[in-house]
Coordinates of C-alpha atoms in Angstrom, one line a residue:
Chain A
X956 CA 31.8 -66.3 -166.0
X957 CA 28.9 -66.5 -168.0
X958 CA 26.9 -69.4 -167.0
X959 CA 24.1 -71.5 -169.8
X960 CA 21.5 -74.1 -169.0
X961 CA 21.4 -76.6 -171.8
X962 CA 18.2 -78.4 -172.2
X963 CA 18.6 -82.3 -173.3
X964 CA 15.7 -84.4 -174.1
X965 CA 17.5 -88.3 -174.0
X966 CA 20.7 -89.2 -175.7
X967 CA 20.3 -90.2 -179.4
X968 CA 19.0 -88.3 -182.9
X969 CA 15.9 -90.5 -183.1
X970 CA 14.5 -90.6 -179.6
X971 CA 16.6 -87.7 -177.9
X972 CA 19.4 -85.2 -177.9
X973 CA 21.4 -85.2 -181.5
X974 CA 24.8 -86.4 -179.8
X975 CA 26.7 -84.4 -182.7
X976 CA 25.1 -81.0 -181.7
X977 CA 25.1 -81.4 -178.0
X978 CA 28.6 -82.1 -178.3
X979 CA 29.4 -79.6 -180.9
X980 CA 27.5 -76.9 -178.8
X981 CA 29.3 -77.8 -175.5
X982 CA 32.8 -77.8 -177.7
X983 CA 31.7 -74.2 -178.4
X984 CA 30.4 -73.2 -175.3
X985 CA 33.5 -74.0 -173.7
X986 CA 36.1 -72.5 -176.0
X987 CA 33.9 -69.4 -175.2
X988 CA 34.5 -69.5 -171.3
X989 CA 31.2 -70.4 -170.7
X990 CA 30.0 -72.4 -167.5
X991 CA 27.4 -74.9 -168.1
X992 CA 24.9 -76.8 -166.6
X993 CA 23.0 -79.3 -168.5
X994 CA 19.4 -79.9 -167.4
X995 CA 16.3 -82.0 -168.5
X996 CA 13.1 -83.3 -167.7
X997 CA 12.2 -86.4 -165.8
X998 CA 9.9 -89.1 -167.4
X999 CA 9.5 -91.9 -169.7
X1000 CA 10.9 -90.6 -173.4
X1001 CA 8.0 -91.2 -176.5
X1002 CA 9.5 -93.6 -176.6
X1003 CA 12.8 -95.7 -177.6
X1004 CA 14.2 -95.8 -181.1
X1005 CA 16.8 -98.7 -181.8
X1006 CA 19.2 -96.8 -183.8
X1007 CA 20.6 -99.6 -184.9
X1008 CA 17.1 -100.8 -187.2
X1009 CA 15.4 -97.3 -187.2
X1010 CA 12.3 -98.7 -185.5
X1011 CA 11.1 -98.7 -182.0
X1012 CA 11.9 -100.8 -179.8
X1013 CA 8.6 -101.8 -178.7
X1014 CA 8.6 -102.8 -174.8
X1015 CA 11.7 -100.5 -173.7
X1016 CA 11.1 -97.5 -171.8
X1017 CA 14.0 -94.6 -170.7
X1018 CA 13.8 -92.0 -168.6
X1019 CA 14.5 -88.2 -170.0
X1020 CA 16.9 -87.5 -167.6
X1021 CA 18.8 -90.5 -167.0
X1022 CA 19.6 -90.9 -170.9
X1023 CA 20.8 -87.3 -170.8
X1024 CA 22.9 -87.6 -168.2
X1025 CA 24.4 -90.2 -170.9
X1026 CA 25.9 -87.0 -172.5
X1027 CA 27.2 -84.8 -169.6
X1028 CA 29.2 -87.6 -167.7
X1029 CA 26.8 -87.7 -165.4
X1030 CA 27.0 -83.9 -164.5
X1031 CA 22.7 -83.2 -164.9
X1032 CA 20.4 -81.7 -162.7
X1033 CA 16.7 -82.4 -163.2
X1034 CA 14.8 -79.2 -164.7
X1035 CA 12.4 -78.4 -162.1
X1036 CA 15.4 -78.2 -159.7
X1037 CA 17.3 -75.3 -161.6
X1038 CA 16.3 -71.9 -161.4
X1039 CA 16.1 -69.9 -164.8
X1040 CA 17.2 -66.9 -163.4
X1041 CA 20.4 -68.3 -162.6
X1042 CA 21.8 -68.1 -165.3
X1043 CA 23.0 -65.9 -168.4
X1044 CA 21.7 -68.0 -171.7
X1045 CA 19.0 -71.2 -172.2
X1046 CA 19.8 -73.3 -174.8
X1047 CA 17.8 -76.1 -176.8
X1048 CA 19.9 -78.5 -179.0
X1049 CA 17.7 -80.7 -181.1
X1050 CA 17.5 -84.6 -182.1
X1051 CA 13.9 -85.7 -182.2
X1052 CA 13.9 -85.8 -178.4
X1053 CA 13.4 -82.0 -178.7
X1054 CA 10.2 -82.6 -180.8
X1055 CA 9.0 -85.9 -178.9
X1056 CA 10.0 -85.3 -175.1
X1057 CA 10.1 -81.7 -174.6
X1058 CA 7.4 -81.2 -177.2
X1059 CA 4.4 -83.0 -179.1
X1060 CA 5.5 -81.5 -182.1
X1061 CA 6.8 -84.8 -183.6
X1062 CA 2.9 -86.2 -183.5
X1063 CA 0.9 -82.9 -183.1
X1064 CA 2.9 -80.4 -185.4
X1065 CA 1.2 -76.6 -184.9
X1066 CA -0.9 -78.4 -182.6
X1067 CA 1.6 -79.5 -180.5
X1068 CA 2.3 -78.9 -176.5
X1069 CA 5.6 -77.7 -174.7
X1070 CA 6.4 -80.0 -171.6
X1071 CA 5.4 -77.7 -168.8
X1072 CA 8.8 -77.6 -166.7
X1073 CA 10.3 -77.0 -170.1
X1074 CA 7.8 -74.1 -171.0
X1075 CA 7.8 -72.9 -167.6
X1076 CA 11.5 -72.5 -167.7
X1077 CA 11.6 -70.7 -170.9
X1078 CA 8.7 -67.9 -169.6
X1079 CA 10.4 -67.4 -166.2
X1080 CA 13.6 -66.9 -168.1
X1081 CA 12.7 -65.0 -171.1
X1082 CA 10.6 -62.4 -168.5
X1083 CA 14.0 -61.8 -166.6
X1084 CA 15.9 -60.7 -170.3
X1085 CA 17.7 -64.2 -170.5
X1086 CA 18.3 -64.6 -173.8
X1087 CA 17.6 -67.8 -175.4
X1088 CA 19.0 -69.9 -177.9
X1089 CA 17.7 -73.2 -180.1
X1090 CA 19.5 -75.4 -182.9
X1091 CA 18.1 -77.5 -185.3
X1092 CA 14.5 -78.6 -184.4
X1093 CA 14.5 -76.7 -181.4
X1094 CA 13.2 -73.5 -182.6
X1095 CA 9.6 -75.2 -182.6
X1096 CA 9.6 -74.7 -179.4
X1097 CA 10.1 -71.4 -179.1
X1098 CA 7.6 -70.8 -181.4
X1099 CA 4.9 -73.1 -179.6
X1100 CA 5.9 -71.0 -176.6
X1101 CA 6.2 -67.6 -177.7
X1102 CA 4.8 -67.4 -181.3
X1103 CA 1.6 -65.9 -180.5
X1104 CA 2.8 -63.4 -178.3
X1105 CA 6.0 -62.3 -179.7
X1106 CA 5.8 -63.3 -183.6
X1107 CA 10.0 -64.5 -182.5
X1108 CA 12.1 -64.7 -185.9
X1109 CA 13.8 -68.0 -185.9
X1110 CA 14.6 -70.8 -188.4
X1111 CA 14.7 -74.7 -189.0
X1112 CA 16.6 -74.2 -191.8
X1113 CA 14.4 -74.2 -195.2
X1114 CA 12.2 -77.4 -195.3
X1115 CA 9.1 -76.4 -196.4
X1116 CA 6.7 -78.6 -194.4
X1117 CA 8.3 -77.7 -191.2
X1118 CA 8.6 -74.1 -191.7
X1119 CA 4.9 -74.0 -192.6
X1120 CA 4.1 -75.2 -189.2
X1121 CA 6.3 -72.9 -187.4
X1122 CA 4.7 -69.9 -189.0
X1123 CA 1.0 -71.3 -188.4
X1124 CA 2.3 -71.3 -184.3
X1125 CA 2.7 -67.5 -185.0
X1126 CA 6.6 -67.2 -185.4
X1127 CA 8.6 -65.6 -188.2
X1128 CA 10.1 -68.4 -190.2
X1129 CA 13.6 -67.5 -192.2
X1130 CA 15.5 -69.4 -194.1
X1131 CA 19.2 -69.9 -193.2
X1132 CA 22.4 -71.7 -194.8
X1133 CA 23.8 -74.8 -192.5
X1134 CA 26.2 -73.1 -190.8
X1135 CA 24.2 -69.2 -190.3
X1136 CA 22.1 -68.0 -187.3
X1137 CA 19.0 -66.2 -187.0
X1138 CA 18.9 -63.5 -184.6
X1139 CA 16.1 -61.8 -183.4
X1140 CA 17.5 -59.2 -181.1
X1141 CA 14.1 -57.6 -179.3
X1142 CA 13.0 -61.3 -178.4
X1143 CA 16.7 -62.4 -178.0
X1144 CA 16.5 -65.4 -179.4
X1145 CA 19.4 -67.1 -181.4
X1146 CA 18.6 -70.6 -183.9
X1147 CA 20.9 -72.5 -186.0
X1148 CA 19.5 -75.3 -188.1
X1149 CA 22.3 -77.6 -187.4
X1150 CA 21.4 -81.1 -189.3
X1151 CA 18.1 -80.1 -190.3
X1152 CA 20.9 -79.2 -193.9
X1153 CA 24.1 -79.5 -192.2
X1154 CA 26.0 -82.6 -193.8
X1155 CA 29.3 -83.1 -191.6
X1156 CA 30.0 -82.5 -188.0
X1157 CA 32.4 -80.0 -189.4
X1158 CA 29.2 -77.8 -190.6
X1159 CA 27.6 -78.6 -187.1
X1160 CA 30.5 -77.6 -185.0
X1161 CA 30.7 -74.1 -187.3
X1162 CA 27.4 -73.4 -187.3
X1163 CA 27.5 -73.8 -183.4
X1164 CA 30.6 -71.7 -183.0
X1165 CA 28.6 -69.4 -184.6
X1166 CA 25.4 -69.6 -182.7
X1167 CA 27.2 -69.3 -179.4
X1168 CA 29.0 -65.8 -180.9
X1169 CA 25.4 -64.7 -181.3
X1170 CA 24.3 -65.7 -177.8
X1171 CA 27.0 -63.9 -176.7
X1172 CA 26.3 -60.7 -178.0
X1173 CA 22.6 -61.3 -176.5
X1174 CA 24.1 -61.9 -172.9
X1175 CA 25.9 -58.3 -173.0
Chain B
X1384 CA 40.0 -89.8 -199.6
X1385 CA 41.8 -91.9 -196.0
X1386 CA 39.4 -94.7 -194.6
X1387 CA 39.6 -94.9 -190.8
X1388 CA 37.7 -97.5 -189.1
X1389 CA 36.5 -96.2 -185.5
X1390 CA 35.7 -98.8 -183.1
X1391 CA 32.6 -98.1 -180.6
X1392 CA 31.9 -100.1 -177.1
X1393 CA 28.5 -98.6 -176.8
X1394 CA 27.3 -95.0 -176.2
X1395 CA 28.0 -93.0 -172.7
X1396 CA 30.9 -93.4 -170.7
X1397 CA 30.5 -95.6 -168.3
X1398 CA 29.2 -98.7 -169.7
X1399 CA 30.0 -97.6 -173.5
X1400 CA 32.0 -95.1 -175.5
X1401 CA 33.0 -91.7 -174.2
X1402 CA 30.7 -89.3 -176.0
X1403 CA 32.4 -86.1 -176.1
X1404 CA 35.7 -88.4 -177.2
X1405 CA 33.9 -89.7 -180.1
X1406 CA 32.8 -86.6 -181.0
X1407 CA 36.1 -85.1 -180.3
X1408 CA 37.6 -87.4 -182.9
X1409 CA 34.4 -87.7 -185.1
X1410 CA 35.3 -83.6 -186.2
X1411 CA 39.2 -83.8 -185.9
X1412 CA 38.9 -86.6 -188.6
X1413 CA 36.3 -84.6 -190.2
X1414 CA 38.4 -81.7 -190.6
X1415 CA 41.1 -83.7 -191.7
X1416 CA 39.6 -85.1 -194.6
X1417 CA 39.0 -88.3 -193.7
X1418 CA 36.2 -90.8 -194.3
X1419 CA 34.9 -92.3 -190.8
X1420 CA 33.4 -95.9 -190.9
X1421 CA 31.7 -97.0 -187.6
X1422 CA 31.3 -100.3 -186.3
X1423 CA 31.4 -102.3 -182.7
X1424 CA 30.9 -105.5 -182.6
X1425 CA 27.0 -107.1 -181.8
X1426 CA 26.2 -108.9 -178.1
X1427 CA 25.0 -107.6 -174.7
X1428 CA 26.7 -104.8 -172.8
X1429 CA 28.6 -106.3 -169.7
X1430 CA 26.0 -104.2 -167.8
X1431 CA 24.1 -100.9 -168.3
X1432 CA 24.8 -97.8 -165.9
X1433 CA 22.6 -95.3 -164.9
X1434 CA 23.9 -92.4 -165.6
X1435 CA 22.2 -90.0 -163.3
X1436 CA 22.7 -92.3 -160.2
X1437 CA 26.2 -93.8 -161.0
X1438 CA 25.2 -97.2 -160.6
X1439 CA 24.2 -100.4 -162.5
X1440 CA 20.6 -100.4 -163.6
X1441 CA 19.3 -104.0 -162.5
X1442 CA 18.0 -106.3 -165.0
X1443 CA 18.8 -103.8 -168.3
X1444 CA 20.4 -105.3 -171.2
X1445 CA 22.0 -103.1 -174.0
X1446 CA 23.4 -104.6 -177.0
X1447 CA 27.1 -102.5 -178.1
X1448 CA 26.1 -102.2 -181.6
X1449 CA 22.8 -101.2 -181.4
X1450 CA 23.6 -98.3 -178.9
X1451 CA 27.6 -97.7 -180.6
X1452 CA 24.7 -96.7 -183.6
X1453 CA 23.6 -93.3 -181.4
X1454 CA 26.7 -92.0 -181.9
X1455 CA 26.3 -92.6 -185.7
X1456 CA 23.1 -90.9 -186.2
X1457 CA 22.4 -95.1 -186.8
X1458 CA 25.1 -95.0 -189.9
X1459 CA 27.2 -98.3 -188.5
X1460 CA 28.1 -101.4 -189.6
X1461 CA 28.9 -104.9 -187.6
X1462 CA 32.5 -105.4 -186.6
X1463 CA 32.3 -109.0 -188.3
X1464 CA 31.5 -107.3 -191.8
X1465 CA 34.3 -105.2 -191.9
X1466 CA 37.4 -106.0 -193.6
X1467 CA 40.8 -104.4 -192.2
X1468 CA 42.5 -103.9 -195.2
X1469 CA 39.4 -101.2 -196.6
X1470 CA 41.0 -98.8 -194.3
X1471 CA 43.8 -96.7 -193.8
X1472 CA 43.9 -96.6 -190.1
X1473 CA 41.6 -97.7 -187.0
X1474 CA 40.5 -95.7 -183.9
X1475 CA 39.9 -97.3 -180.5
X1476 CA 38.1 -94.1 -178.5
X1477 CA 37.5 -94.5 -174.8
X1478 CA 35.0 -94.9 -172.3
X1479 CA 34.7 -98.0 -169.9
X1480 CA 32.9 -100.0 -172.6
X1481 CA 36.2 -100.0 -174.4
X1482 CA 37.8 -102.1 -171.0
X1483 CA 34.1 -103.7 -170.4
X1484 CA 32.7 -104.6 -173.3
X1485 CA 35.5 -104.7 -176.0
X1486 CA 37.9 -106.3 -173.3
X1487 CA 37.7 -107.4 -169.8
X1488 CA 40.4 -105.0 -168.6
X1489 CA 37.5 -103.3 -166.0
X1490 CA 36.9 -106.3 -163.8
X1491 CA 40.5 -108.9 -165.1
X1492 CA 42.9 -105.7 -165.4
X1493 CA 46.4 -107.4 -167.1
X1494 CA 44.7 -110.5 -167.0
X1495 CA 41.9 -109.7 -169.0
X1496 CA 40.9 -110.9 -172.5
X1497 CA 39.9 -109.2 -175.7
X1498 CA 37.1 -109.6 -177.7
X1499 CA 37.5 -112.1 -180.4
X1500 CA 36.0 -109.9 -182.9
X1501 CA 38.4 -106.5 -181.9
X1502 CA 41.5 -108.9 -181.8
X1503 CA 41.1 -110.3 -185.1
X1504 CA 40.2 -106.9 -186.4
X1505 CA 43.4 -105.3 -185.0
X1506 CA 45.7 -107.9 -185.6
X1507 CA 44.3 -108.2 -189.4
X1508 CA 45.3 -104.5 -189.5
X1509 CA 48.7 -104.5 -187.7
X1510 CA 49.7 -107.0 -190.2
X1511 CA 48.4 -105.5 -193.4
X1512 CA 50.8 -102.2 -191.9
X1513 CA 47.4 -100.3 -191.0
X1514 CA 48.0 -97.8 -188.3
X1515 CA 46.3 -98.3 -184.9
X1516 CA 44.9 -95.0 -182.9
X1517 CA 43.5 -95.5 -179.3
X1518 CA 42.0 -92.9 -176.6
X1519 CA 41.9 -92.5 -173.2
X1520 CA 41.3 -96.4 -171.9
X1521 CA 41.4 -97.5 -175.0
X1522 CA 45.1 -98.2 -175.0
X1523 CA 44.6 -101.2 -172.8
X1524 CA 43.4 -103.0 -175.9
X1525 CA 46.4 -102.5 -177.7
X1526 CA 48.3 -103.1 -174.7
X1527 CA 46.9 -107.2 -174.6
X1528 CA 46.8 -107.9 -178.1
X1529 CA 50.1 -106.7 -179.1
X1530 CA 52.1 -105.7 -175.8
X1531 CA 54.0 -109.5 -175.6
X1532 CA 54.9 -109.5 -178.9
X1533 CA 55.6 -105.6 -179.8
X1534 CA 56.3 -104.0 -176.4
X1535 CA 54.2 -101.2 -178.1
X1536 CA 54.9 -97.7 -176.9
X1537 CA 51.6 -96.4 -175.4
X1538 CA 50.2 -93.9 -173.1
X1539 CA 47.1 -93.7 -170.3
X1540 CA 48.1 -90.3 -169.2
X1541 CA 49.6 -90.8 -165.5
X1542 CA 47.9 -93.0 -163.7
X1543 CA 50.1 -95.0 -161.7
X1544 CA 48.1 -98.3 -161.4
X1545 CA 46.6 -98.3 -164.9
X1546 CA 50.3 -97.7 -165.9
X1547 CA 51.7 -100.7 -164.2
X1548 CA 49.0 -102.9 -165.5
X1549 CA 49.8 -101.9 -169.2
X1550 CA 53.7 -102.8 -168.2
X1551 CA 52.6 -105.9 -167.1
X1552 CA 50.8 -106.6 -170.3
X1553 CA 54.3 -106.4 -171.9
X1554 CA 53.7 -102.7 -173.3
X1555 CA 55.9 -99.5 -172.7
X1556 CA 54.0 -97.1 -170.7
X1557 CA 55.0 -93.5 -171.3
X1558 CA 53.4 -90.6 -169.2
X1559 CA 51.3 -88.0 -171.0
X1560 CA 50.0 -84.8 -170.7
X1561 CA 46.4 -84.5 -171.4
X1562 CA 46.3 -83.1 -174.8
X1563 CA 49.4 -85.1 -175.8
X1564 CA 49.8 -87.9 -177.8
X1565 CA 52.6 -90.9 -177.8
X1566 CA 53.6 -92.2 -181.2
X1567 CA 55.3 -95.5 -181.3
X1568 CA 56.7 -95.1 -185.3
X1569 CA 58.0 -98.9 -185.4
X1570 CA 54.9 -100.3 -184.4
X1571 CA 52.5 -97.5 -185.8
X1572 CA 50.6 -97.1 -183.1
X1573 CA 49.5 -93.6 -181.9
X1574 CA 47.8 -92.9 -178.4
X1575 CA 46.3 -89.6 -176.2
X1576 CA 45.0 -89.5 -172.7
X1577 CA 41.9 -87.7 -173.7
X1578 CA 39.2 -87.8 -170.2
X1579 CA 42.3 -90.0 -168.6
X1580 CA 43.4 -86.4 -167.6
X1581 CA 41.4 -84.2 -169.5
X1582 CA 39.6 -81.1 -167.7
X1583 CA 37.3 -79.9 -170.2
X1584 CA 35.7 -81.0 -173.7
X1585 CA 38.0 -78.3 -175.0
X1586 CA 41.4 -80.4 -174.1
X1587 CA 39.7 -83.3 -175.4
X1588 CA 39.3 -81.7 -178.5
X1589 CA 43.1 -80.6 -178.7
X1590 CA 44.0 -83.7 -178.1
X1591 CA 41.8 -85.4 -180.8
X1592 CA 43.5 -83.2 -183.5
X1593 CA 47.2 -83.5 -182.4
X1594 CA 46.4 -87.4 -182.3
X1595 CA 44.4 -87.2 -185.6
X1596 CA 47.6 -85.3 -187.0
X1597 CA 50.1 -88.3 -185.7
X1598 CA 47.8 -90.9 -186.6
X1599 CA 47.8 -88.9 -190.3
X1600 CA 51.3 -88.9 -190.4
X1601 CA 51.6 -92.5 -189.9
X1602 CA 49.3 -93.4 -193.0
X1603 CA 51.7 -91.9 -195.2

């Protein structure tokens, strides 16, 4: 069995892990016999986003980890605990947590910096052929990590503003439909823009079906 | 285009709504064709849960709508400003905010009480001929409000103790398997185990659409 480490950054679009796509991918993931084992950093979030208002709610703090958990029933292991070359796939889901927790992208766009457990993950696992995989915002990631080195392909979909800033980070920016992949088969890496233009869970859930078919094929 | 009003107790399952069970039913009634509205009703969690430890987090307070919002990507709206008769059908998912923070079922079992706001709401609906959906634990709900005056049929799944409880509420339990749905036709009422027996996110899934199907059948 065929066994993925999913990265969450939090439990919530705004402030964490997009519940839709975590779900979505683990819906997928599943159907497609894979084992796997959620994962994230501990440490305070950027903070915490009343989703309620769509403001910060100033004075609240959450831990990384413990709001993640939030989506796995409990079943998380912190990240500097799991081993990268465990497993068979990585994959990112995104939600501003992705851009805020595991990144500085949200405030520091091309400029940004990759949480180091996080980065050190993705080098340890990438240098043993582990394929890797990223939805939505995600892919900035990959190209903070790798883009200078490996020029990756990958895509956030086609908003201007963002791809701009993944191609300044040294990555190949392509544009993609809601529900389509990238892949870039040397790097193996697989992206998905998920709601950066899906506009149903329906879209999300096909366009991770999708991504996780590509994985797949990376993992043979 | 069906209306269904979906009914959140928060966001993570064990002080709020199940996540994967929302999302389970969030895409089955996307597929379907139907128009989702979200709401929960405002006020303090019974108590927040850490998620990575299992156990109450001292001194937290959570307020159900504000977190039931996550789920929604913040799209929700407050159980008091909904009106019954705008929708076609209602969904109760599961998770122990459903039996904590909805009703009292967690610590009172088939003494406990039901939120003002939720039994208004449902009985507003029953009477306007609106058909009532619950998951998982949800079913407890239905079982207090209507269960003396309806002897609804219902299900839990199996368990033997959260079955006799829902008899003594006055409702008809009826044992389930996981990704099976009972359908009480008189009283239009539709329910599925879900996580009360449910293995994977993939049987929760299943379920969603058979009971999505059902609950469909019953709005026409």
């Amino acid at each position: 069995m065929k066994k993925v480490a999913l990265i969450l950054s939090g439990c919530g679009v705004y402030d964490g892990s997009e519940i839709h796509e975590v779900c979505a991918a683990l819906l997928a993931m599943n159907q497609a016999g894979f084992e796997v084992q959620a994962s994230a950093p501990s440490g305070p979030q950027m903070h915490v986003i009343n989703h309620l208002a769509g403001e910060p709610a100033d004075g609240e703090s959450r831990d990384i980890l413990t709001e993640s958990a939030r989506l796995m029933r409990g079943e998380i292991i912190p990240l500097n605990e799991l081993n990268p070359t465990d497993f068979d796939a990585v994959v990112l889901p995104g939600g501003f947590g992705a851009a805020k927790n595991l990144c500085t992208f949200a405030t520091e766009g091309d400029q940004c910096t990759v949480h180091s457990e996080v980065e050190t993950f993705l080098r340890s696992a990438h240098s043993a052929g582990i394929p890797l995989g990223a939805m939505c915002i995600g892919p900035v990631i990959l190209a903070r990590v790798f883009g200078n080195e490996l020029n990756p392909q990958v895509t956030i979909g086609n908003d201007l503003a963002t791809a701009d800033l993944v191609t300044k980070m040294g990555a190949r920016h392509i544009d993609c439909q809601p529900t389509g992949t990238v892949v870039d088969k040397a790097n193996k890496m697989v992206t998905t823009p998920a709601y950066m233009l899906a506009g149903t869970i329906t879209e999300v859930f096909s366009g991770a079906k999708n991504f996780v078919d590509e994985l797949s094929k990376l993992m043979d």
